[in-house]
Short mmCIF file of C-alpha atoms in Angstrom, two decimals:
data_model
loop_
_atom_site.label_atom_id
_atom_site.label_comp_id
_atom_site.label_asym_id
_atom_site.label_seq_id
_atom_site.Cartn_x
_atom_site.Cartn_y
_atom_site.Cartn_z
CA MET A 1 47.90 33.63 -158.88
CA ALA A 2 48.10 36.26 -161.60
CA ARG A 3 44.97 37.90 -162.95
CA TYR A 4 44.91 39.03 -166.59
CA ILE A 5 43.75 42.30 -168.14
CA PHE A 6 43.45 42.39 -171.93
CA ILE A 7 43.45 45.83 -173.57
CA THR A 8 42.03 45.99 -177.09
CA GLY A 9 41.38 48.91 -179.43
CA GLY A 10 38.55 49.84 -181.74
CA VAL A 11 37.37 52.39 -184.33
CA VAL A 12 40.84 53.68 -185.31
CA SER A 13 44.46 53.07 -184.37
CA SER A 14 46.72 55.47 -182.44
CA LEU A 15 44.19 56.11 -179.68
CA GLY A 16 46.77 55.48 -176.99
CA LYS A 17 46.41 51.85 -175.93
CA GLY A 18 50.06 51.85 -174.86
CA ILE A 19 49.62 54.87 -172.58
CA ALA A 20 46.32 53.48 -171.26
CA SER A 21 47.95 50.12 -170.47
CA ALA A 22 50.94 51.80 -168.81
CA ALA A 23 48.70 54.15 -166.80
CA LEU A 24 46.49 51.31 -165.59
CA GLY A 25 49.59 49.33 -164.63
CA ALA A 26 50.87 52.34 -162.69
CA LEU A 27 47.54 52.71 -160.87
CA LEU A 28 47.50 49.06 -159.82
CA GLN A 29 51.12 49.40 -158.75
CA ALA A 30 50.18 52.49 -156.71
CA ARG A 31 47.74 50.28 -154.82
CA GLY A 32 50.56 47.92 -153.87
CA TYR A 33 50.07 45.25 -156.53
CA ARG A 34 52.87 43.64 -158.55
CA VAL A 35 52.26 44.19 -162.27
CA ARG A 36 53.70 43.03 -165.58
CA LEU A 37 52.86 44.50 -168.98
CA ARG A 38 53.13 42.68 -172.30
CA LYS A 39 52.50 43.67 -175.91
CA LEU A 40 51.09 41.39 -178.63
CA ASP A 41 51.81 42.80 -182.11
CA PRO A 42 49.95 41.35 -185.12
CA TYR A 43 52.46 42.29 -187.85
CA LEU A 44 54.54 39.61 -189.62
CA ASN A 45 57.94 41.12 -188.85
CA VAL A 46 59.78 39.03 -186.27
CA ASP A 47 60.47 42.29 -184.42
CA PRO A 48 60.44 46.01 -185.33
CA GLY A 49 64.23 46.10 -185.72
CA THR A 50 64.21 46.33 -189.51
CA MET A 51 61.19 48.62 -189.77
CA SER A 52 61.55 52.28 -190.68
CA PRO A 53 61.06 54.66 -187.71
CA THR A 54 58.88 56.80 -189.99
CA GLN A 55 56.42 53.89 -190.23
CA HIS A 56 56.52 52.35 -186.80
CA GLY A 57 58.22 54.83 -184.48
CA GLU A 58 61.27 54.12 -182.37
CA VAL A 59 62.61 50.68 -181.63
CA PHE A 60 62.77 50.23 -177.88
CA VAL A 61 65.66 48.05 -176.68
CA THR A 62 65.56 46.03 -173.45
CA ASP A 63 68.46 45.12 -171.17
CA ASP A 64 68.53 41.58 -172.57
CA GLY A 65 68.87 42.84 -176.14
CA ALA A 66 65.35 42.58 -177.54
CA GLU A 67 64.21 45.08 -180.18
CA THR A 68 60.63 45.79 -179.21
CA ASP A 69 57.64 48.03 -179.75
CA LEU A 70 57.86 51.59 -178.42
CA ASP A 71 54.97 50.90 -176.03
CA LEU A 72 57.37 48.94 -173.85
CA GLY A 73 59.09 52.25 -173.23
CA HIS A 74 55.82 53.60 -171.83
CA TYR A 75 55.49 50.50 -169.65
CA GLU A 76 58.97 51.01 -168.20
CA ARG A 77 58.60 54.74 -167.63
CA PHE A 78 55.23 54.43 -165.90
CA THR A 79 55.97 51.39 -163.71
CA GLY A 80 59.76 51.51 -163.31
CA ARG A 81 59.89 47.78 -164.11
CA SER A 82 62.44 46.85 -166.78
CA ALA A 83 60.92 44.88 -169.64
CA ASN A 84 62.55 41.89 -171.32
CA LYS A 85 62.36 39.96 -174.58
CA ARG A 86 59.43 37.91 -173.29
CA ASP A 87 57.25 41.01 -172.92
CA ASN A 88 56.72 41.59 -176.66
CA VAL A 89 55.76 39.07 -179.31
CA THR A 90 54.72 39.41 -182.95
CA THR A 91 52.88 37.22 -185.42
CA GLY A 92 56.22 36.79 -187.16
CA ARG A 93 57.90 35.37 -184.07
CA ILE A 94 54.94 33.10 -183.30
CA TYR A 95 54.98 31.66 -186.83
CA GLN A 96 58.77 31.40 -186.80
CA GLU A 97 58.65 29.21 -183.70
CA ILE A 98 55.74 27.11 -184.98
CA ILE A 99 57.37 26.44 -188.34
CA ALA A 100 60.64 25.49 -186.60
CA LYS A 101 58.69 22.97 -184.48
CA GLU A 102 56.91 21.61 -187.54
CA ARG A 103 60.23 21.10 -189.35
CA ARG A 104 61.59 19.20 -186.35
CA GLY A 105 58.50 17.00 -186.31
CA ASP A 106 57.30 18.20 -182.92
CA TYR A 107 53.66 18.01 -183.97
CA LEU A 108 53.84 14.24 -184.61
CA GLY A 109 52.24 14.34 -188.05
CA ALA A 110 49.36 16.67 -187.14
CA THR A 111 48.06 19.22 -189.62
CA VAL A 112 49.36 22.53 -188.29
CA GLN A 113 46.57 25.11 -188.14
CA VAL A 114 45.79 28.54 -186.73
CA ILE A 115 43.48 26.86 -184.23
CA PRO A 116 44.80 25.26 -182.09
CA HIS A 117 48.53 25.59 -182.85
CA VAL A 118 48.89 29.35 -183.38
CA THR A 119 46.41 30.28 -180.67
CA ASP A 120 48.03 27.82 -178.26
CA ALA A 121 51.43 29.41 -178.89
CA ILE A 122 49.99 32.86 -178.19
CA LYS A 123 48.32 31.66 -174.99
CA GLU A 124 51.56 30.03 -173.86
CA PHE A 125 53.36 33.33 -174.38
CA VAL A 126 50.74 35.26 -172.41
CA VAL A 127 50.68 33.03 -169.32
CA GLU A 128 54.35 32.02 -169.14
CA GLY A 129 56.49 33.22 -166.24
CA ASN A 130 53.85 35.22 -164.36
CA GLU A 131 54.05 33.44 -161.01
CA ASP A 132 55.45 36.49 -159.19
CA TYR A 133 52.81 38.98 -160.37
CA ASP A 134 49.35 39.94 -159.18
CA PHE A 135 48.23 41.42 -162.52
CA VAL A 136 49.43 40.86 -166.09
CA LEU A 137 48.28 43.50 -168.58
CA CYS A 138 48.35 42.44 -172.24
CA GLU A 139 47.90 45.05 -174.93
CA ILE A 140 46.83 43.74 -178.34
CA GLY A 141 48.17 45.89 -181.15
CA GLY A 142 46.03 47.11 -184.02
CA THR A 143 42.26 47.45 -184.08
CA VAL A 144 39.46 44.94 -183.63
CA GLY A 145 38.44 43.70 -187.07
CA ASP A 146 41.98 43.73 -188.47
CA ILE A 147 42.49 40.40 -190.25
CA GLU A 148 46.04 39.99 -188.95
CA ALA A 149 44.88 40.43 -185.34
CA MET A 150 42.30 37.64 -185.43
CA PRO A 151 44.53 34.86 -184.01
CA PHE A 152 45.39 37.09 -181.04
CA MET A 153 41.75 37.97 -180.45
CA GLU A 154 40.81 34.28 -180.60
CA ALA A 155 43.61 33.42 -178.19
CA ILE A 156 42.53 35.94 -175.56
CA ARG A 157 38.91 34.81 -176.01
CA GLN A 158 39.98 31.26 -175.24
CA LEU A 159 41.97 32.43 -172.24
CA GLY A 160 38.80 33.94 -170.82
CA ASN A 161 37.49 30.36 -170.57
CA ASP A 162 40.80 28.67 -169.71
CA LEU A 163 41.58 30.89 -166.73
CA PRO A 164 39.75 30.49 -163.40
CA ARG A 165 36.49 32.38 -162.93
CA ASN A 166 37.17 36.12 -162.53
CA GLY A 167 40.65 35.50 -163.89
CA ALA A 168 40.41 37.80 -166.92
CA VAL A 169 39.01 41.27 -167.62
CA TYR A 170 38.67 42.90 -171.05
CA VAL A 171 39.15 46.65 -171.48
CA HIS A 172 38.19 48.08 -174.87
CA LEU A 173 39.52 51.48 -175.94
CA THR A 174 37.42 53.31 -178.53
CA LEU A 175 36.91 56.75 -180.05
CA MET A 176 33.86 58.97 -179.60
CA PRO A 177 34.08 61.58 -182.37
CA TYR A 178 32.51 65.01 -182.21
CA ILE A 179 30.60 66.04 -185.35
CA PRO A 180 30.70 69.87 -185.54
CA THR A 181 27.82 70.22 -188.00
CA ALA A 182 25.57 68.19 -185.71
CA GLY A 183 27.05 69.57 -182.50
CA GLU A 184 27.11 66.07 -181.04
CA LEU A 185 29.42 63.39 -179.75
CA LYS A 186 28.59 60.16 -181.58
CA THR A 187 28.31 56.78 -179.86
CA LYS A 188 27.78 54.72 -183.03
CA PRO A 189 31.51 54.02 -183.77
CA THR A 190 31.88 52.58 -180.27
CA GLN A 191 28.71 50.54 -180.66
CA HIS A 192 29.97 49.02 -183.93
CA SER A 193 33.40 48.34 -182.48
CA VAL A 194 31.95 46.49 -179.50
CA LYS A 195 29.60 44.60 -181.85
CA GLU A 196 32.66 43.46 -183.81
CA LEU A 197 34.36 42.37 -180.60
CA ARG A 198 31.30 40.51 -179.36
CA SER A 199 30.94 38.75 -182.72
CA ILE A 200 34.20 36.91 -182.01
CA GLY A 201 33.10 36.02 -178.51
CA ILE A 202 34.61 38.77 -176.37
CA GLN A 203 32.37 40.85 -174.16
CA PRO A 204 34.28 43.84 -172.78
CA HIS A 205 33.92 44.54 -169.09
CA ILE A 206 35.04 48.17 -169.39
CA LEU A 207 34.90 50.78 -172.16
CA LEU A 208 37.62 53.40 -172.17
CA VAL A 209 36.29 56.08 -174.50
CA ARG A 210 38.60 58.71 -176.01
CA ALA A 211 36.91 62.07 -176.61
CA ASP A 212 38.00 65.67 -177.01
CA ARG A 213 35.33 66.96 -174.61
CA PRO A 214 33.40 65.62 -171.60
CA ILE A 215 30.92 62.86 -172.44
CA PRO A 216 27.36 63.68 -171.28
CA LYS A 217 25.65 61.25 -168.92
CA GLU A 218 23.02 60.38 -171.51
CA GLU A 219 25.66 59.27 -174.02
CA ARG A 220 27.33 57.15 -171.37
CA ARG A 221 24.00 55.56 -170.55
CA LYS A 222 23.43 54.88 -174.24
CA MET A 223 26.81 53.17 -174.68
CA SER A 224 26.19 51.15 -171.54
CA LEU A 225 22.83 49.99 -172.87
CA PHE A 226 23.90 49.10 -176.41
CA CYS A 227 27.31 47.68 -175.51
CA ASN A 228 26.14 45.60 -172.55
CA VAL A 229 28.52 47.30 -170.12
CA ARG A 230 27.78 48.68 -166.65
CA GLU A 231 27.23 52.44 -166.82
CA THR A 232 29.98 53.05 -164.25
CA ALA A 233 32.33 51.05 -166.47
CA VAL A 234 32.02 53.53 -169.36
CA ILE A 235 35.11 55.59 -168.63
CA GLN A 236 35.82 58.82 -170.46
CA ALA A 237 39.44 59.33 -171.53
CA LEU A 238 39.98 62.99 -172.26
CA ASP A 239 43.10 64.70 -173.55
CA VAL A 240 45.46 65.93 -170.83
CA ALA A 241 48.33 68.41 -170.76
CA THR A 242 50.99 65.72 -170.22
CA ILE A 243 50.95 61.93 -170.49
CA TYR A 244 52.06 61.74 -166.86
CA ASP A 245 48.68 63.17 -165.89
CA VAL A 246 46.94 60.14 -167.42
CA PRO A 247 47.13 57.90 -164.30
CA ILE A 248 45.63 60.68 -162.19
CA ALA A 249 42.90 61.42 -164.75
CA TYR A 250 41.99 57.75 -165.18
CA HIS A 251 41.85 57.24 -161.42
CA GLN A 252 39.53 60.22 -161.06
CA GLU A 253 37.26 58.68 -163.70
CA GLY A 254 37.27 55.36 -161.84
CA LEU A 255 39.18 53.11 -164.26
CA ASP A 256 41.22 51.22 -161.67
CA THR A 257 38.22 50.96 -159.36
CA GLU A 258 36.12 49.37 -162.12
CA VAL A 259 38.90 46.95 -163.07
CA LEU A 260 39.24 45.73 -159.50
CA ALA A 261 35.45 45.51 -159.15
CA ALA A 262 35.32 43.37 -162.31
CA PHE A 263 37.74 40.98 -160.60
CA GLY A 264 35.58 40.98 -157.48
CA ILE A 265 38.22 42.78 -155.40
CA ASP A 266 36.32 44.96 -152.94
CA PRO A 267 37.39 46.73 -150.87
CA ALA A 268 40.69 47.44 -152.61
CA PRO A 269 43.83 49.10 -151.20
CA LYS A 270 43.83 52.86 -151.69
CA PRO A 271 46.31 54.16 -154.30
CA LYS A 272 49.30 56.31 -153.40
CA LEU A 273 49.52 58.89 -156.18
CA GLU A 274 51.61 61.58 -154.51
CA ARG A 275 54.63 61.08 -156.77
CA TRP A 276 52.46 61.39 -159.88
CA HIS A 277 51.12 64.72 -158.60
CA GLN A 278 54.70 65.86 -157.99
CA VAL A 279 55.76 64.96 -161.55
CA VAL A 280 52.75 66.69 -163.10
CA ASP A 281 53.34 69.77 -160.95
CA GLY A 282 56.97 69.86 -162.07
CA ILE A 283 55.90 69.81 -165.71
CA THR A 284 52.96 72.22 -165.51
CA ASN A 285 54.57 74.75 -163.16
CA PRO A 286 58.15 75.20 -164.37
CA GLU A 287 60.44 77.95 -163.11
CA GLY A 288 62.01 78.60 -166.51
CA GLU A 289 62.39 77.37 -170.07
CA VAL A 290 65.20 76.14 -172.33
CA THR A 291 65.17 75.43 -176.05
CA ILE A 292 66.89 72.32 -177.38
CA ALA A 293 67.47 71.83 -181.11
CA VAL A 294 67.01 68.19 -182.09
CA VAL A 295 68.84 67.74 -185.40
CA GLY A 296 67.63 64.43 -186.85
CA LYS A 297 66.41 62.68 -189.96
CA TYR A 298 63.05 61.29 -188.82
CA THR A 299 61.59 64.54 -187.53
CA GLY A 300 58.40 64.05 -189.57
CA LEU A 301 57.23 61.45 -187.04
CA LYS A 302 57.93 62.37 -183.43
CA ASP A 303 57.30 58.78 -182.29
CA ALA A 304 60.65 57.95 -183.91
CA TYR A 305 62.21 59.77 -180.95
CA LYS A 306 59.65 58.92 -178.25
CA SER A 307 62.05 57.89 -175.48
CA LEU A 308 64.30 60.82 -176.32
CA ILE A 309 61.45 63.30 -175.99
CA GLU A 310 60.48 61.86 -172.62
CA ALA A 311 64.08 61.78 -171.35
CA LEU A 312 64.52 65.45 -172.22
CA GLN A 313 61.33 66.22 -170.35
CA HIS A 314 62.66 64.24 -167.39
CA GLY A 315 65.79 66.39 -167.53
CA GLY A 316 63.51 69.42 -167.37
CA ILE A 317 61.71 67.99 -164.31
CA ALA A 318 65.08 67.52 -162.58
CA ASN A 319 65.91 71.20 -163.20
CA LYS A 320 62.38 72.61 -162.76
CA VAL A 321 62.27 74.01 -166.31
CA ARG A 322 60.13 73.48 -169.38
CA VAL A 323 62.06 71.93 -172.27
CA LYS A 324 60.99 73.30 -175.63
CA LEU A 325 62.10 71.20 -178.60
CA ASP A 326 63.04 72.76 -181.92
CA TRP A 327 62.91 69.97 -184.51
CA ILE A 328 65.32 70.44 -187.41
CA GLU A 329 65.71 68.09 -190.39
CA SER A 330 69.47 67.60 -190.68
CA GLU A 331 69.43 67.74 -194.50
CA VAL A 332 68.56 71.44 -194.24
CA PHE A 333 72.10 72.22 -193.09
CA GLU A 334 73.53 70.67 -196.23
CA LYS A 335 71.84 73.44 -198.22
CA GLU A 336 71.63 76.33 -195.76
CA ASP A 337 73.80 77.99 -193.13
CA PRO A 338 73.04 76.43 -189.70
CA THR A 339 73.57 79.75 -187.89
CA PRO A 340 70.02 81.16 -188.21
CA TYR A 341 68.64 77.85 -186.91
CA LEU A 342 71.05 77.33 -184.03
CA GLU A 343 72.30 80.68 -182.78
CA ARG A 344 69.45 81.15 -180.30
CA VAL A 345 69.04 77.59 -178.97
CA ASN A 346 70.32 76.61 -175.53
CA GLY A 347 71.49 73.13 -176.50
CA ILE A 348 71.93 70.89 -179.53
CA LEU A 349 71.13 67.19 -179.53
CA VAL A 350 71.92 64.86 -182.43
CA PRO A 351 70.13 61.52 -181.90
CA GLY A 352 70.69 58.05 -183.33
CA GLY A 353 69.92 57.09 -186.89
CA PHE A 354 71.05 54.98 -189.80
CA GLY A 355 72.29 55.72 -193.30
CA GLU A 356 74.04 58.53 -195.11
CA ARG A 357 71.04 60.81 -195.66
CA GLY A 358 71.42 63.91 -193.52
CA SER A 359 74.75 62.83 -192.04
CA GLU A 360 76.68 65.90 -193.26
CA GLY A 361 74.02 68.11 -191.72
CA LYS A 362 74.54 66.39 -188.37
CA ILE A 363 78.29 66.90 -188.69
CA LEU A 364 77.68 70.61 -189.29
CA ALA A 365 75.43 70.75 -186.20
CA ALA A 366 78.26 69.27 -184.11
CA LYS A 367 80.69 71.77 -185.65
CA PHE A 368 78.43 74.70 -184.78
CA ALA A 369 78.06 73.48 -181.19
CA ARG A 370 81.81 73.05 -180.80
CA GLU A 371 82.75 76.40 -182.30
CA HIS A 372 80.05 78.43 -180.53
CA ASN A 373 80.24 76.74 -177.10
CA VAL A 374 76.65 75.49 -177.30
CA PRO A 375 75.99 72.39 -175.12
CA TYR A 376 76.09 69.35 -177.40
CA PHE A 377 74.73 65.87 -176.76
CA GLY A 378 75.46 63.24 -179.41
CA ILE A 379 73.73 59.90 -179.02
CA CYS A 380 74.93 56.83 -180.95
CA PHE A 381 75.09 58.14 -184.55
CA GLY A 382 75.28 61.63 -183.05
CA MET A 383 78.49 60.66 -181.26
CA GLN A 384 79.95 59.18 -184.44
CA MET A 385 79.24 62.35 -186.42
CA ALA A 386 80.81 64.48 -183.68
CA VAL A 387 83.97 62.34 -183.82
CA ILE A 388 84.13 62.65 -187.63
CA GLU A 389 83.74 66.42 -187.31
CA ALA A 390 86.57 66.59 -184.75
CA ALA A 391 88.75 64.38 -186.94
CA ARG A 392 88.27 66.70 -189.90
CA SER A 393 88.43 70.05 -188.12
CA LEU A 394 90.77 69.42 -185.17
CA ALA A 395 92.96 66.44 -186.12
CA GLY A 396 93.45 67.39 -189.77
CA ILE A 397 91.98 64.14 -191.13
CA GLU A 398 90.14 65.83 -193.99
CA GLN A 399 88.73 62.63 -195.52
CA ALA A 400 87.42 61.23 -192.25
CA GLY A 401 84.21 59.28 -192.81
CA SER A 402 82.17 56.19 -191.97
CA THR A 403 82.17 52.89 -193.82
CA GLU A 404 78.41 52.87 -193.28
CA PHE A 405 78.27 55.26 -196.24
CA GLY A 406 80.67 53.26 -198.43
CA ALA A 407 84.42 52.89 -198.84
CA THR A 408 86.44 55.73 -197.30
CA PRO A 409 90.22 56.33 -197.12
CA GLU A 410 89.91 57.36 -193.46
CA PRO A 411 87.42 55.01 -191.73
CA VAL A 412 87.09 56.90 -188.45
CA VAL A 413 83.82 55.00 -188.00
CA GLY A 414 83.61 51.38 -189.15
CA ILE A 415 81.48 48.27 -188.93
CA MET A 416 81.94 45.94 -185.97
CA THR A 417 82.55 42.28 -186.77
CA GLU A 418 83.11 41.00 -183.23
CA TRP A 419 82.77 42.10 -179.62
CA MET A 420 82.51 40.61 -176.16
CA LYS A 421 79.15 40.06 -174.47
CA GLY A 422 80.02 38.96 -170.97
CA ASN A 423 82.43 36.07 -171.44
CA GLU A 424 81.22 35.21 -174.94
CA LEU A 425 82.52 36.47 -178.27
CA GLU A 426 79.79 37.83 -180.55
CA GLN A 427 80.60 37.74 -184.28
CA ARG A 428 78.84 39.27 -187.28
CA ALA A 429 79.46 39.35 -191.03
CA SER A 430 78.97 42.58 -192.98
CA GLU A 431 76.89 40.71 -195.57
CA GLY A 432 74.72 38.94 -192.98
CA ASP A 433 71.08 39.49 -192.04
CA LEU A 434 70.11 42.94 -190.77
CA GLY A 435 67.51 41.87 -188.22
CA GLY A 436 68.71 41.24 -184.68
CA THR A 437 72.42 41.39 -185.58
CA MET A 438 73.49 44.67 -183.99
CA ARG A 439 75.21 45.12 -180.66
CA LEU A 440 72.01 45.04 -178.65
CA GLY A 441 71.13 45.36 -175.00
CA SER A 442 72.94 46.35 -171.83
CA TYR A 443 76.74 46.47 -171.84
CA GLU A 444 79.20 47.64 -169.22
CA ALA A 445 81.47 50.63 -169.82
CA ARG A 446 84.39 51.98 -167.81
CA LEU A 447 84.67 55.74 -167.40
CA LYS A 448 87.88 57.67 -166.94
CA ALA A 449 88.19 58.98 -163.39
CA GLY A 450 87.97 62.76 -163.31
CA SER A 451 86.24 63.01 -166.68
CA ARG A 452 83.11 65.12 -166.98
CA ILE A 453 80.92 62.11 -167.69
CA ALA A 454 82.26 60.17 -164.70
CA ASP A 455 81.45 63.17 -162.51
CA ILE A 456 77.92 63.27 -163.96
CA TYR A 457 77.32 59.59 -163.22
CA GLY A 458 79.16 59.73 -159.92
CA ASP A 459 80.78 56.43 -160.85
CA THR A 460 83.39 54.96 -163.18
CA THR A 461 81.46 51.79 -164.06
CA ILE A 462 78.10 52.02 -165.84
CA ASN A 463 75.68 49.77 -167.72
CA GLU A 464 73.72 51.20 -170.63
CA ARG A 465 71.62 49.88 -173.50
CA HIS A 466 73.10 49.75 -177.01
CA ARG A 467 71.75 49.42 -180.53
CA HIS A 468 74.42 49.92 -183.18
CA ARG A 469 76.36 48.16 -185.91
CA TYR A 470 79.11 50.74 -186.42
CA GLU A 471 81.71 51.94 -183.95
CA VAL A 472 84.33 54.68 -183.66
CA ASN A 473 87.66 53.22 -184.81
CA ARG A 474 89.97 53.18 -181.79
CA THR A 475 93.08 53.32 -184.02
CA TYR A 476 92.36 57.05 -184.42
CA ARG A 477 92.20 57.57 -180.67
CA GLU A 478 95.70 59.01 -180.16
CA ARG A 479 95.34 61.55 -182.98
CA LEU A 480 91.92 62.65 -181.76
CA GLU A 481 93.01 62.95 -178.13
CA ALA A 482 96.04 64.96 -179.20
CA ALA A 483 93.59 67.32 -180.91
CA GLY A 484 91.51 67.76 -177.73
CA MET A 485 88.83 65.03 -177.84
CA THR A 486 88.93 62.74 -174.80
CA PHE A 487 87.83 59.10 -175.04
CA ALA A 488 86.35 59.16 -171.55
CA GLY A 489 84.56 55.81 -171.69
CA MET A 490 85.61 52.45 -173.11
CA SER A 491 84.32 48.88 -173.05
CA PRO A 492 85.86 46.79 -170.22
CA ASP A 493 88.33 45.19 -172.66
CA GLY A 494 89.43 48.64 -173.83
CA LEU A 495 88.54 47.94 -177.46
CA LEU A 496 85.28 49.83 -178.06
CA PRO A 497 84.91 53.60 -177.50
CA GLU A 498 81.76 54.30 -175.47
CA THR A 499 81.94 58.04 -174.73
CA VAL A 500 83.84 61.09 -175.93
CA GLU A 501 83.99 64.65 -174.65
CA LEU A 502 85.74 67.97 -175.19
CA ALA A 503 87.46 69.22 -172.05
CA ASP A 504 87.66 72.87 -173.15
CA HIS A 505 83.93 73.12 -173.93
CA PRO A 506 81.07 74.03 -171.53
CA TRP A 507 79.29 70.70 -172.24
CA PHE A 508 80.16 68.50 -175.23
CA ILE A 509 79.51 64.78 -174.77
CA GLY A 510 78.91 61.92 -177.18
CA VAL A 511 77.80 58.45 -176.12
CA GLN A 512 77.60 55.29 -178.22
CA TYR A 513 74.69 53.93 -176.19
CA HIS A 514 71.08 55.14 -175.73
CA PRO A 515 70.69 56.66 -172.25
CA GLU A 516 67.16 57.81 -173.08
CA LEU A 517 65.95 54.21 -172.81
CA LYS A 518 66.61 54.09 -169.06
CA SER A 519 65.27 57.52 -168.05
CA ARG A 520 62.18 57.66 -165.84
CA PRO A 521 60.03 60.61 -164.71
CA PHE A 522 60.85 59.73 -161.09
CA GLU A 523 64.53 59.03 -161.89
CA PRO A 524 65.71 61.34 -164.69
CA HIS A 525 68.84 60.00 -166.38
CA PRO A 526 71.88 61.89 -165.05
CA LEU A 527 73.13 62.75 -168.54
CA PHE A 528 69.84 64.40 -169.50
CA ALA A 529 69.61 66.21 -166.18
CA SER A 530 73.17 67.52 -166.65
CA PHE A 531 72.57 68.45 -170.30
CA ILE A 532 69.48 70.49 -169.42
CA GLU A 533 71.40 72.12 -166.57
CA ALA A 534 74.09 73.15 -169.07
CA ALA A 535 71.38 74.47 -171.40
CA MET A 536 70.05 76.59 -168.51
CA GLU A 537 73.52 78.10 -168.09
CA ARG A 538 73.63 78.80 -171.81
CA SER A 539 70.18 80.47 -171.67
CA ARG A 540 71.58 83.05 -169.29
CA LEU A 541 74.23 83.98 -171.86
CA VAL A 542 72.06 84.16 -174.99
#
């Protein structure tokens, strides 16, 4: 029978509930337990698919095609377990399902209310399909006291009574600020946050307290006393050099021990943390350094590229080097010469994105990489811009463009209206809804034997996760290949270009999918490992 751990946040947002949940899941997994992590998001969007990355960060895509919160990326990277569409739910999706039931008459004339109908739907989501797991960790988005989070808080309160005794544990993450003028760490914000939580009927078993310096024993005792928590269950959560050090740090502070004790599990299996120590050692003791220019349009918020950042770091672990990222807003290149920005970098990566803003700057980044033999990695939109650049510069198609930006006489990139998903035909209309209508999830691709990318994968059949609405127009394939760009990967039916590369370049690859979503610290994605290796070769020449 699964036991449930509910992770809530207090004082302020962005304290790291996602990392804390992922780290705790990893620690329980290291003890031999089977874990599942789920995220409950209070916002009214059905999913984050239509939200701006500058507001919400990246959209993480699962194998089964769900657009989810970026925290699911942390869950996957820390536990190695692939998430699915049932691991993330929002207020919008809950209400969407309830209203659909009401319209069908499923409630038999009852007045539909937050309690019990909304809370029952949330509880059903939390407990469904957990028969094969020992622990289910549920992170509740937002902060205690947020009005939109109240139905979720009420639902997990009810679950504390619905589940068998010792079936649920509550972990509350708070902030302990340091006041320089007083020279003190302050416990009052945590006290008020726990008071708010207790006012709705939830008594936390464990406090996970974020602080920028060690918390004195007296302050821990004070929080224990005023928050009604065992003193050993007041766990300090200090900043660490890398997020992959968090499981080790939390174990040293006793987080997993206290969680198991709260469930009455004693003695517990000892954790095996050797691989975490190896990853941290690889990051903190590199044998060299490479600089990668990331030319994007959401560089003001690094969370917009969270999985990408981690995948590049994984590539560094595979090659025993530190990966330094040089963030460049692509619009800069539309006004200034790219040379001063790019001449000293060891690799150029153009990530995914949407819309015309900054697109010409990305095209110029691809042009610089091609002309100066700098390793280039184009992901999704970055592949499309590289193809447009090759069409203009190599194939003589001067007006090459994308219909994403409006009508163009040479639609080298165009909108997809239909494609195969397994044995089923997926169809979309250009004027249809934006949410959930892209080519989403894992799709198979066939790689050309002998191509660089097939050699990197060591296979000619791959499965990767996609999130795109536009596609390189295959009718231009012959002209582009005649100019030197190889279409090395195609969909199984041969209709959709999946990868391109330049044979006469040290390392120039574009992929329509998002390989960063499947990279793990223990299993770096082969494309990122190869890209960083090429950047190392470049560093010896610069």
